[in-house]
PDB file of C-alpha atoms in Angstrom:
ATOM      1  CA  UNK A   1       0.041  -0.193   0.252  1.00 43.00           C
ATOM      2  CA  UNK A   2       2.786   2.516   0.722  1.00 45.00           C
ATOM      3  CA  UNK A   3       4.168   1.990  -2.644  1.00 48.00           C
ATOM      4  CA  UNK A   4       0.979   2.504  -4.387  1.00 51.00           C
ATOM      5  CA  UNK A   5       0.552   5.567  -2.219  1.00 52.00           C
ATOM      6  CA  UNK A   6       3.729   7.087  -3.291  1.00 51.00           C
ATOM      7  CA  UNK A   7       3.691   6.255  -6.801  1.00 64.00           C
ATOM      8  CA  UNK A   8       0.206   7.670  -7.264  1.00 73.00           C
ATOM      9  CA  UNK A   9       1.370  10.995  -5.517  1.00 82.00           C
ATOM     10  CA  UNK A  10      -1.449  10.947  -3.235  1.00 84.00           C
ATOM     11  CA  UNK A  11       0.507  12.863  -0.382  1.00 84.00           C
ATOM     12  CA  UNK A  12       1.077  15.790  -2.931  1.00 88.00           C
ATOM     13  CA  UNK A  13      -2.709  15.620  -4.022  1.00 88.00           C
ATOM     14  CA  UNK A  14      -3.994  15.545  -0.572  1.00 88.00           C
ATOM     15  CA  UNK A  15      -1.970  18.847   0.291  1.00 90.00           C
ATOM     16  CA  UNK A  16      -4.123  20.597  -2.370  1.00 92.00           C
ATOM     17  CA  UNK A  17      -7.373  18.648  -1.768  1.00 91.00           C
ATOM     18  CA  UNK A  18      -9.224  15.635  -0.049  1.00 90.00           C
ATOM     19  CA  UNK A  19     -12.162  15.991  -2.140  1.00 92.00           C
ATOM     20  CA  UNK A  20     -15.391  18.059  -1.207  1.00 94.00           C
ATOM     21  CA  UNK A  21     -18.742  17.004  -0.348  1.00 95.00           C
ATOM     22  CA  UNK A  22     -20.327  19.034  -3.329  1.00 97.00           C
ATOM     23  CA  UNK A  23     -18.749  16.255  -5.547  1.00 97.00           C
ATOM     24  CA  UNK A  24     -20.479  12.845  -5.777  1.00 98.00           C
ATOM     25  CA  UNK A  25     -18.658   9.893  -6.876  1.00 98.00           C
ATOM     26  CA  UNK A  26     -20.691   6.881  -8.494  1.00 98.00           C
ATOM     27  CA  UNK A  27     -19.256   3.522  -8.442  1.00 97.00           C
ATOM     28  CA  UNK A  28     -20.869   1.189 -10.876  1.00 97.00           C
ATOM     29  CA  UNK A  29     -19.701  -2.402  -9.880  1.00 95.00           C
ATOM     30  CA  UNK A  30     -21.148  -5.343  -7.659  1.00 91.00           C
ATOM     31  CA  UNK A  31     -22.648  -3.517  -4.960  1.00 92.00           C
ATOM     32  CA  UNK A  32     -21.576  -2.170  -1.592  1.00 93.00           C
ATOM     33  CA  UNK A  33     -21.409  -3.530   1.993  1.00 91.00           C
ATOM     34  CA  UNK A  34     -23.332  -0.663   3.665  1.00 90.00           C
ATOM     35  CA  UNK A  35     -22.215  -1.372   7.012  1.00 90.00           C
ATOM     36  CA  UNK A  36     -18.248  -1.225   6.278  1.00 89.00           C
ATOM     37  CA  UNK A  37     -16.491   0.742   8.918  1.00 89.00           C
ATOM     38  CA  UNK A  38     -14.124   2.258   6.567  1.00 89.00           C
ATOM     39  CA  UNK A  39     -17.235   3.868   4.497  1.00 91.00           C
ATOM     40  CA  UNK A  40     -19.320   5.189   7.405  1.00 84.00           C
ATOM     41  CA  UNK A  41     -20.997   8.199   6.470  1.00 87.00           C
ATOM     42  CA  UNK A  42     -19.945   8.490   3.053  1.00 89.00           C
ATOM     43  CA  UNK A  43     -22.324   6.245   1.095  1.00 95.00           C
ATOM     44  CA  UNK A  44     -25.580   7.848  -0.601  1.00 97.00           C
ATOM     45  CA  UNK A  45     -28.806   5.566  -1.366  1.00 96.00           C
ATOM     46  CA  UNK A  46     -28.044   3.690  -4.539  1.00 96.00           C
ATOM     47  CA  UNK A  47     -29.586   1.242  -6.759  1.00 97.00           C
ATOM     48  CA  UNK A  48     -29.210  -2.464  -8.181  1.00 96.00           C
ATOM     49  CA  UNK A  49     -29.570  -2.424 -11.908  1.00 96.00           C
ATOM     50  CA  UNK A  50     -28.620  -6.359 -12.136  1.00 94.00           C
ATOM     51  CA  UNK A  51     -31.890  -7.423 -13.940  1.00 90.00           C
ATOM     52  CA  UNK A  52     -31.169 -11.060 -14.390  1.00 85.00           C
ATOM     53  CA  UNK A  53     -32.486 -13.135 -11.591  1.00 82.00           C
ATOM     54  CA  UNK A  54     -29.899 -15.761 -12.474  1.00 80.00           C
ATOM     55  CA  UNK A  55     -26.969 -13.116 -12.276  1.00 80.00           C
ATOM     56  CA  UNK A  56     -28.421 -11.137  -9.443  1.00 77.00           C
ATOM     57  CA  UNK A  57     -28.084 -13.693  -6.440  1.00 80.00           C
ATOM     58  CA  UNK A  58     -30.654 -11.576  -4.534  1.00 83.00           C
ATOM     59  CA  UNK A  59     -33.783 -12.991  -5.989  1.00 80.00           C
ATOM     60  CA  UNK A  60     -34.921 -10.244  -8.171  1.00 86.00           C
ATOM     61  CA  UNK A  61     -34.349  -7.746 -10.762  1.00 86.00           C
ATOM     62  CA  UNK A  62     -34.029  -4.231 -10.741  1.00 93.00           C
ATOM     63  CA  UNK A  63     -34.493  -2.840  -7.144  1.00 94.00           C
ATOM     64  CA  UNK A  64     -33.296   0.187  -4.755  1.00 95.00           C
ATOM     65  CA  UNK A  65     -30.775  -1.947  -2.616  1.00 94.00           C
ATOM     66  CA  UNK A  66     -27.243  -1.874  -4.261  1.00 94.00           C
ATOM     67  CA  UNK A  67     -25.960  -4.215  -1.375  1.00 90.00           C
ATOM     68  CA  UNK A  68     -23.355  -7.073  -2.484  1.00 86.00           C
ATOM     69  CA  UNK A  69     -25.138 -10.287  -1.703  1.00 80.00           C
ATOM     70  CA  UNK A  70     -22.079 -12.299  -0.686  1.00 66.00           C
ATOM     71  CA  UNK A  71     -21.837 -13.479   2.737  1.00 50.00           C
ATOM     72  CA  UNK A  72     -18.666 -13.859   5.178  1.00 52.00           C
ATOM     73  CA  UNK A  73     -18.282 -17.485   3.529  1.00 52.00           C
ATOM     74  CA  UNK A  74     -17.611 -16.362   0.176  1.00 55.00           C
ATOM     75  CA  UNK A  75     -14.473 -14.839   0.922  1.00 56.00           C
ATOM     76  CA  UNK A  76     -12.363 -17.247  -1.362  1.00 56.00           C
ATOM     77  CA  UNK A  77     -13.826 -15.838  -4.499  1.00 60.00           C
ATOM     78  CA  UNK A  78     -11.698 -13.690  -6.465  1.00 54.00           C
ATOM     79  CA  UNK A  79     -15.132 -11.571  -7.271  1.00 57.00           C
ATOM     80  CA  UNK A  80     -16.354 -11.250  -3.706  1.00 68.00           C
ATOM     81  CA  UNK A  81     -16.453  -7.530  -2.365  1.00 82.00           C
ATOM     82  CA  UNK A  82     -15.150  -5.902  -5.502  1.00 87.00           C
ATOM     83  CA  UNK A  83     -17.638  -3.222  -5.470  1.00 91.00           C
ATOM     84  CA  UNK A  84     -16.685  -2.385  -1.754  1.00 91.00           C
ATOM     85  CA  UNK A  85     -12.857  -2.628  -2.709  1.00 89.00           C
ATOM     86  CA  UNK A  86     -13.492  -0.147  -5.491  1.00 92.00           C
ATOM     87  CA  UNK A  87     -15.475   2.220  -3.057  1.00 94.00           C
ATOM     88  CA  UNK A  88     -12.826   1.799  -0.697  1.00 92.00           C
ATOM     89  CA  UNK A  89     -10.112   3.290  -3.109  1.00 91.00           C
ATOM     90  CA  UNK A  90     -12.367   5.843  -4.173  1.00 93.00           C
ATOM     91  CA  UNK A  91     -13.132   7.217  -0.503  1.00 91.00           C
ATOM     92  CA  UNK A  92     -12.087   4.856   2.407  1.00 88.00           C
ATOM     93  CA  UNK A  93     -12.180   7.226   5.508  1.00 86.00           C
ATOM     94  CA  UNK A  94      -8.485   8.152   6.271  1.00 82.00           C
ATOM     95  CA  UNK A  95      -6.587   8.566   9.778  1.00 82.00           C
ATOM     96  CA  UNK A  96      -9.129   6.449  11.579  1.00 83.00           C
ATOM     97  CA  UNK A  97      -6.544   3.399  11.953  1.00 83.00           C
ATOM     98  CA  UNK A  98      -9.059   1.120  10.052  1.00 81.00           C
ATOM     99  CA  UNK A  99      -8.070  -0.461   6.717  1.00 80.00           C
ATOM    100  CA  UNK A 100      -6.746   2.053   3.851  1.00 82.00           C
ATOM    101  CA  UNK A 101      -7.219   5.780   3.134  1.00 84.00           C
ATOM    102  CA  UNK A 102      -9.266   6.400  -0.064  1.00 88.00           C
ATOM    103  CA  UNK A 103      -7.934   8.845  -2.638  1.00 91.00           C
ATOM    104  CA  UNK A 104     -11.000  11.203  -1.500  1.00 92.00           C
ATOM    105  CA  UNK A 105     -11.722  12.041   1.876  1.00 86.00           C
ATOM    106  CA  UNK A 106     -14.743  13.972   1.646  1.00 92.00           C
ATOM    107  CA  UNK A 107     -16.684  13.083  -1.560  1.00 95.00           C
ATOM    108  CA  UNK A 108     -20.009  11.278  -1.105  1.00 96.00           C
ATOM    109  CA  UNK A 109     -20.121   7.655  -2.945  1.00 97.00           C
ATOM    110  CA  UNK A 110     -23.025   6.629  -5.071  1.00 98.00           C
ATOM    111  CA  UNK A 111     -23.131   2.631  -5.250  1.00 97.00           C
ATOM    112  CA  UNK A 112     -24.810   1.556  -8.235  1.00 97.00           C
ATOM    113  CA  UNK A 113     -24.827  -2.055  -8.710  1.00 96.00           C
ATOM    114  CA  UNK A 114     -24.363  -3.549 -12.025  1.00 95.00           C
ATOM    115  CA  UNK A 115     -22.479  -6.606 -11.948  1.00 91.00           C
ATOM    116  CA  UNK A 116     -23.753 -10.139 -10.461  1.00 86.00           C
ATOM    117  CA  UNK A 117     -22.431 -13.601 -10.088  1.00 78.00           C
ATOM    118  CA  UNK A 118     -18.783 -14.021 -11.213  1.00 75.00           C
ATOM    119  CA  UNK A 119     -18.806 -10.109 -12.001  1.00 81.00           C
ATOM    120  CA  UNK A 120     -21.165 -10.637 -15.020  1.00 83.00           C
ATOM    121  CA  UNK A 121     -23.555  -8.032 -16.294  1.00 88.00           C
ATOM    122  CA  UNK A 122     -25.314  -6.828 -19.312  1.00 90.00           C
ATOM    123  CA  UNK A 123     -24.645  -3.973 -21.619  1.00 92.00           C
ATOM    124  CA  UNK A 124     -28.175  -2.774 -21.340  1.00 94.00           C
ATOM    125  CA  UNK A 125     -28.190  -2.664 -17.578  1.00 95.00           C
ATOM    126  CA  UNK A 126     -24.924  -0.792 -17.852  1.00 95.00           C
ATOM    127  CA  UNK A 127     -26.233   1.886 -20.049  1.00 96.00           C
ATOM    128  CA  UNK A 128     -29.491   2.336 -17.882  1.00 97.00           C
ATOM    129  CA  UNK A 129     -27.178   2.672 -14.857  1.00 98.00           C
ATOM    130  CA  UNK A 130     -24.947   5.220 -16.496  1.00 98.00           C
ATOM    131  CA  UNK A 131     -28.026   7.298 -17.053  1.00 98.00           C
ATOM    132  CA  UNK A 132     -29.415   6.816 -13.650  1.00 98.00           C
ATOM    133  CA  UNK A 133     -26.195   8.112 -12.145  1.00 98.00           C
ATOM    134  CA  UNK A 134     -25.952  10.851 -14.412  1.00 98.00           C
ATOM    135  CA  UNK A 135     -29.713  11.966 -13.096  1.00 98.00           C
ATOM    136  CA  UNK A 136     -31.191  11.108 -16.553  1.00 98.00           C
ATOM    137  CA  UNK A 137     -34.308   9.086 -17.147  1.00 98.00           C
ATOM    138  CA  UNK A 138     -33.675   5.449 -16.974  1.00 97.00           C
ATOM    139  CA  UNK A 139     -35.258   2.028 -17.135  1.00 96.00           C
ATOM    140  CA  UNK A 140     -35.493   1.783 -13.301  1.00 97.00           C
ATOM    141  CA  UNK A 141     -38.133   5.102 -13.362  1.00 97.00           C
ATOM    142  CA  UNK A 142     -36.058   6.432 -10.642  1.00 97.00           C
ATOM    143  CA  UNK A 143     -33.547   9.026  -9.989  1.00 98.00           C
ATOM    144  CA  UNK A 144     -30.655   9.401  -7.367  1.00 98.00           C
ATOM    145  CA  UNK A 145     -30.859  11.473  -4.357  1.00 96.00           C
ATOM    146  CA  UNK A 146     -28.063  13.547  -5.810  1.00 97.00           C
ATOM    147  CA  UNK A 147     -26.591  12.789  -9.227  1.00 98.00           C
ATOM    148  CA  UNK A 148     -22.933  12.044  -9.861  1.00 98.00           C
ATOM    149  CA  UNK A 149     -20.154  14.507 -10.781  1.00 98.00           C
ATOM    150  CA  UNK A 150     -18.034  11.526 -11.618  1.00 98.00           C
ATOM    151  CA  UNK A 151     -18.977   8.039 -12.792  1.00 98.00           C
ATOM    152  CA  UNK A 152     -16.358   5.281 -11.912  1.00 97.00           C
ATOM    153  CA  UNK A 153     -16.466   1.981 -13.841  1.00 96.00           C
ATOM    154  CA  UNK A 154     -13.969  -0.741 -12.672  1.00 92.00           C
ATOM    155  CA  UNK A 155     -15.073  -2.959 -15.527  1.00 91.00           C
ATOM    156  CA  UNK A 156     -14.691  -3.521 -19.364  1.00 84.00           C
ATOM    157  CA  UNK A 157     -16.435  -5.288 -21.844  1.00 79.00           C
ATOM    158  CA  UNK A 158     -13.047  -7.576 -22.805  1.00 70.00           C
ATOM    159  CA  UNK A 159     -10.446  -6.673 -25.274  1.00 61.00           C
ATOM    160  CA  UNK A 160     -11.555  -6.927 -28.577  1.00 64.00           C
ATOM    161  CA  UNK A 161     -15.067  -6.872 -27.722  1.00 72.00           C
ATOM    162  CA  UNK A 162     -17.666  -5.460 -30.182  1.00 75.00           C
ATOM    163  CA  UNK A 163     -18.185  -2.119 -29.131  1.00 77.00           C
ATOM    164  CA  UNK A 164     -21.378  -1.644 -26.920  1.00 84.00           C
ATOM    165  CA  UNK A 165     -23.472   1.186 -29.064  1.00 90.00           C
ATOM    166  CA  UNK A 166     -25.926   1.408 -26.148  1.00 92.00           C
ATOM    167  CA  UNK A 167     -23.027   1.981 -23.610  1.00 93.00           C
ATOM    168  CA  UNK A 168     -21.456   4.568 -25.726  1.00 94.00           C
ATOM    169  CA  UNK A 169     -24.639   6.514 -26.157  1.00 95.00           C
ATOM    170  CA  UNK A 170     -25.257   6.286 -22.467  1.00 96.00           C
ATOM    171  CA  UNK A 171     -21.596   7.800 -21.969  1.00 96.00           C
ATOM    172  CA  UNK A 172     -22.272  10.342 -24.425  1.00 96.00           C
ATOM    173  CA  UNK A 173     -25.837  11.347 -22.589  1.00 97.00           C
ATOM    174  CA  UNK A 174     -23.939  11.548 -19.453  1.00 98.00           C
ATOM    175  CA  UNK A 175     -21.073  13.503 -20.682  1.00 97.00           C
ATOM    176  CA  UNK A 176     -23.532  16.142 -22.088  1.00 97.00           C
ATOM    177  CA  UNK A 177     -24.985  16.229 -18.827  1.00 98.00           C
ATOM    178  CA  UNK A 178     -21.538  17.449 -17.385  1.00 98.00           C
ATOM    179  CA  UNK A 179     -20.493  14.130 -15.930  1.00 98.00           C
ATOM    180  CA  UNK A 180     -16.898  12.945 -15.862  1.00 97.00           C
ATOM    181  CA  UNK A 181     -16.565   9.151 -16.837  1.00 97.00           C
ATOM    182  CA  UNK A 182     -13.826   6.768 -15.981  1.00 95.00           C
ATOM    183  CA  UNK A 183     -13.380   3.256 -16.867  1.00 93.00           C
ATOM    184  CA  UNK A 184     -10.835   0.496 -16.722  1.00 89.00           C
ATOM    185  CA  UNK A 185      -8.294  -0.079 -19.326  1.00 82.00           C
ATOM    186  CA  UNK A 186      -5.513  -2.905 -19.291  1.00 72.00           C
ATOM    187  CA  UNK A 187      -7.299  -5.191 -17.278  1.00 70.00           C
ATOM    188  CA  UNK A 188      -7.112  -7.801 -20.216  1.00 70.00           C
ATOM    189  CA  UNK A 189      -2.999  -7.303 -20.680  1.00 75.00           C
ATOM    190  CA  UNK A 190      -3.759  -6.752 -24.281  1.00 77.00           C
ATOM    191  CA  UNK A 191      -3.351  -3.844 -26.811  1.00 79.00           C
ATOM    192  CA  UNK A 192      -6.729  -4.275 -28.109  1.00 82.00           C
ATOM    193  CA  UNK A 193      -9.289  -1.773 -27.376  1.00 83.00           C
ATOM    194  CA  UNK A 194     -11.966  -2.280 -24.379  1.00 84.00           C
ATOM    195  CA  UNK A 195     -15.122  -0.612 -23.669  1.00 89.00           C
ATOM    196  CA  UNK A 196     -16.241   1.740 -22.176  1.00 92.00           C
ATOM    197  CA  UNK A 197     -12.641   2.942 -21.580  1.00 90.00           C
ATOM    198  CA  UNK A 198     -11.930   3.076 -25.349  1.00 89.00           C
ATOM    199  CA  UNK A 199     -14.756   5.620 -26.339  1.00 90.00           C
ATOM    200  CA  UNK A 200     -12.882   8.929 -27.471  1.00 85.00           C
ATOM    201  CA  UNK A 201     -14.520  10.824 -24.261  1.00 79.00           C
TER     202      UNK A 201
END
Protein backbone atom coordinates (compact mmCIF):
# COMPACT_ATOMS: atom_id res chain seq x y z
CA UNK A 1 0.00 0.00 0.00
CA UNK A 2 2.80 2.42 0.80
CA UNK A 3 4.32 1.94 -2.68
CA UNK A 4 0.94 2.61 -4.31
CA UNK A 5 0.42 5.66 -2.09
CA UNK A 6 3.65 7.32 -3.14
CA UNK A 7 3.68 6.22 -6.79
CA UNK A 8 0.26 7.80 -7.23
CA UNK A 9 1.53 10.95 -5.45
CA UNK A 10 -1.47 11.00 -3.15
CA UNK A 11 0.33 12.85 -0.33
CA UNK A 12 1.02 15.70 -2.76
CA UNK A 13 -2.58 15.64 -3.98
CA UNK A 14 -3.92 15.61 -0.42
CA UNK A 15 -1.92 18.73 0.34
CA UNK A 16 -4.11 20.48 -2.27
CA UNK A 17 -7.47 18.79 -1.64
CA UNK A 18 -9.04 15.71 -0.11
CA UNK A 19 -12.23 16.16 -2.06
CA UNK A 20 -15.37 18.08 -1.29
CA UNK A 21 -18.89 17.06 -0.22
CA UNK A 22 -20.24 18.87 -3.28
CA UNK A 23 -18.71 16.29 -5.67
CA UNK A 24 -20.54 12.95 -5.87
CA UNK A 25 -18.69 9.89 -7.19
CA UNK A 26 -20.81 7.02 -8.51
CA UNK A 27 -19.22 3.58 -8.55
CA UNK A 28 -20.78 1.09 -10.97
CA UNK A 29 -19.68 -2.34 -9.80
CA UNK A 30 -20.81 -5.42 -7.85
CA UNK A 31 -22.55 -3.40 -5.15
CA UNK A 32 -21.56 -2.30 -1.67
CA UNK A 33 -21.35 -3.41 1.95
CA UNK A 34 -23.26 -0.56 3.57
CA UNK A 35 -22.09 -1.20 7.13
CA UNK A 36 -18.36 -1.30 6.29
CA UNK A 37 -16.60 0.72 9.01
CA UNK A 38 -14.21 2.39 6.57
CA UNK A 39 -17.09 3.80 4.51
CA UNK A 40 -19.29 5.02 7.35
CA UNK A 41 -21.16 8.20 6.52
CA UNK A 42 -19.82 8.34 2.95
CA UNK A 43 -22.49 6.35 1.11
CA UNK A 44 -25.59 7.72 -0.59
CA UNK A 45 -28.59 5.49 -1.30
CA UNK A 46 -27.93 3.75 -4.61
CA UNK A 47 -29.62 1.25 -6.90
CA UNK A 48 -29.34 -2.33 -8.14
CA UNK A 49 -29.31 -2.55 -11.94
CA UNK A 50 -28.73 -6.32 -12.24
CA UNK A 51 -31.96 -7.34 -13.98
CA UNK A 52 -31.27 -11.05 -14.48
CA UNK A 53 -32.45 -13.13 -11.53
CA UNK A 54 -29.87 -15.75 -12.57
CA UNK A 55 -27.01 -13.27 -12.15
CA UNK A 56 -28.44 -11.09 -9.41
CA UNK A 57 -28.01 -13.61 -6.55
CA UNK A 58 -30.61 -11.64 -4.57
CA UNK A 59 -33.72 -13.21 -6.06
CA UNK A 60 -34.99 -10.23 -8.01
CA UNK A 61 -34.19 -7.70 -10.73
CA UNK A 62 -33.94 -3.92 -10.50
CA UNK A 63 -34.43 -2.68 -6.94
CA UNK A 64 -33.26 0.16 -4.66
CA UNK A 65 -30.82 -2.04 -2.70
CA UNK A 66 -27.29 -2.07 -4.23
CA UNK A 67 -25.87 -4.28 -1.46
CA UNK A 68 -23.37 -6.93 -2.46
CA UNK A 69 -25.21 -10.23 -1.88
CA UNK A 70 -22.16 -12.17 -0.77
CA UNK A 71 -21.84 -13.58 2.71
CA UNK A 72 -18.80 -14.04 4.94
CA UNK A 73 -18.29 -17.59 3.69
CA UNK A 74 -17.63 -16.31 0.14
CA UNK A 75 -14.29 -14.68 0.92
CA UNK A 76 -12.39 -17.16 -1.30
CA UNK A 77 -14.01 -15.84 -4.47
CA UNK A 78 -11.89 -13.42 -6.48
CA UNK A 79 -15.13 -11.58 -7.26
CA UNK A 80 -16.34 -11.19 -3.69
CA UNK A 81 -16.55 -7.63 -2.40
CA UNK A 82 -15.11 -6.05 -5.58
CA UNK A 83 -17.55 -3.13 -5.41
CA UNK A 84 -16.72 -2.45 -1.77
CA UNK A 85 -13.01 -2.70 -2.56
CA UNK A 86 -13.42 -0.15 -5.36
CA UNK A 87 -15.44 2.17 -3.13
CA UNK A 88 -12.63 1.95 -0.57
CA UNK A 89 -10.07 3.07 -3.15
CA UNK A 90 -12.33 5.97 -4.05
CA UNK A 91 -13.19 7.08 -0.56
CA UNK A 92 -12.26 5.00 2.48
CA UNK A 93 -12.06 7.24 5.53
CA UNK A 94 -8.50 8.32 6.34
CA UNK A 95 -6.72 8.63 9.68
CA UNK A 96 -9.16 6.32 11.47
CA UNK A 97 -6.78 3.40 12.13
CA UNK A 98 -9.00 1.10 10.03
CA UNK A 99 -8.08 -0.43 6.67
CA UNK A 100 -6.73 2.04 4.12
CA UNK A 101 -7.19 5.67 3.15
CA UNK A 102 -9.16 6.35 -0.01
CA UNK A 103 -8.14 8.80 -2.70
CA UNK A 104 -10.83 11.22 -1.54
CA UNK A 105 -11.79 11.89 2.06
CA UNK A 106 -14.90 14.02 1.63
CA UNK A 107 -16.72 13.10 -1.60
CA UNK A 108 -20.00 11.22 -1.15
CA UNK A 109 -20.13 7.84 -2.93
CA UNK A 110 -23.17 6.68 -4.90
CA UNK A 111 -23.09 2.85 -5.11
CA UNK A 112 -24.76 1.33 -8.16
CA UNK A 113 -24.80 -2.41 -8.70
CA UNK A 114 -24.37 -3.48 -12.34
CA UNK A 115 -22.43 -6.75 -11.98
CA UNK A 116 -23.77 -9.98 -10.55
CA UNK A 117 -22.34 -13.47 -10.17
CA UNK A 118 -18.73 -13.77 -11.33
CA UNK A 119 -18.81 -10.05 -12.15
CA UNK A 120 -21.07 -10.67 -15.13
CA UNK A 121 -23.46 -8.01 -16.34
CA UNK A 122 -25.37 -6.87 -19.39
CA UNK A 123 -24.73 -3.97 -21.75
CA UNK A 124 -28.33 -2.85 -21.33
CA UNK A 125 -28.14 -2.74 -17.53
CA UNK A 126 -24.85 -0.84 -17.66
CA UNK A 127 -26.25 1.77 -20.05
CA UNK A 128 -29.31 2.31 -17.85
CA UNK A 129 -27.15 2.55 -14.73
CA UNK A 130 -24.97 5.23 -16.37
CA UNK A 131 -28.09 7.23 -17.15
CA UNK A 132 -29.34 6.79 -13.58
CA UNK A 133 -26.02 7.97 -12.13
CA UNK A 134 -26.10 11.03 -14.36
CA UNK A 135 -29.60 11.91 -13.18
CA UNK A 136 -31.16 11.08 -16.57
CA UNK A 137 -34.33 9.09 -17.34
CA UNK A 138 -33.67 5.35 -17.20
CA UNK A 139 -35.39 1.96 -17.09
CA UNK A 140 -35.74 1.97 -13.29
CA UNK A 141 -38.10 4.94 -13.42
CA UNK A 142 -36.19 6.54 -10.55
CA UNK A 143 -33.38 9.06 -10.09
CA UNK A 144 -30.65 9.24 -7.45
CA UNK A 145 -31.03 11.58 -4.48
CA UNK A 146 -27.97 13.38 -5.89
CA UNK A 147 -26.67 12.90 -9.42
CA UNK A 148 -23.04 11.98 -9.89
CA UNK A 149 -20.35 14.43 -10.93
CA UNK A 150 -18.00 11.52 -11.65
CA UNK A 151 -18.90 7.97 -12.72
CA UNK A 152 -16.29 5.30 -11.99
CA UNK A 153 -16.53 1.96 -13.81
CA UNK A 154 -13.90 -0.56 -12.76
CA UNK A 155 -15.10 -2.88 -15.50
CA UNK A 156 -14.73 -3.51 -19.21
CA UNK A 157 -16.29 -5.49 -22.02
CA UNK A 158 -13.13 -7.49 -22.69
CA UNK A 159 -10.34 -6.65 -25.11
CA UNK A 160 -11.41 -6.81 -28.72
CA UNK A 161 -15.11 -7.15 -27.90
CA UNK A 162 -17.70 -5.51 -30.11
CA UNK A 163 -18.39 -1.88 -29.31
CA UNK A 164 -21.47 -1.73 -27.05
CA UNK A 165 -23.38 1.01 -28.88
CA UNK A 166 -25.98 1.52 -26.15
CA UNK A 167 -23.25 2.05 -23.56
CA UNK A 168 -21.52 4.55 -25.84
CA UNK A 169 -24.76 6.48 -26.22
CA UNK A 170 -25.30 6.44 -22.45
CA UNK A 171 -21.74 7.68 -21.87
CA UNK A 172 -22.29 10.50 -24.35
CA UNK A 173 -25.59 11.42 -22.67
CA UNK A 174 -23.86 11.50 -19.29
CA UNK A 175 -21.02 13.61 -20.66
CA UNK A 176 -23.53 16.03 -22.14
CA UNK A 177 -25.07 16.27 -18.67
CA UNK A 178 -21.70 17.44 -17.31
CA UNK A 179 -20.49 14.13 -15.84
CA UNK A 180 -16.86 12.92 -15.99
CA UNK A 181 -16.60 9.19 -16.80
CA UNK A 182 -13.69 6.94 -15.83
CA UNK A 183 -13.38 3.26 -16.82
CA UNK A 184 -10.90 0.42 -16.45
CA UNK A 185 -8.38 -0.07 -19.23
CA UNK A 186 -5.72 -2.74 -19.53
CA UNK A 187 -7.26 -5.38 -17.28
CA UNK A 188 -6.92 -7.93 -20.09
CA UNK A 189 -3.19 -7.31 -20.61
CA UNK A 190 -3.87 -6.66 -24.29
CA UNK A 191 -3.35 -3.78 -26.71
CA UNK A 192 -6.85 -4.40 -28.09
CA UNK A 193 -9.32 -1.67 -27.10
CA UNK A 194 -11.85 -2.46 -24.39
CA UNK A 195 -15.02 -0.57 -23.69
CA UNK A 196 -16.26 1.72 -22.25
CA UNK A 197 -12.69 3.00 -21.68
CA UNK A 198 -11.96 3.07 -25.43
CA UNK A 199 -14.71 5.55 -26.28
CA UNK A 200 -13.22 8.85 -27.45
CA UNK A 201 -14.44 10.86 -24.47
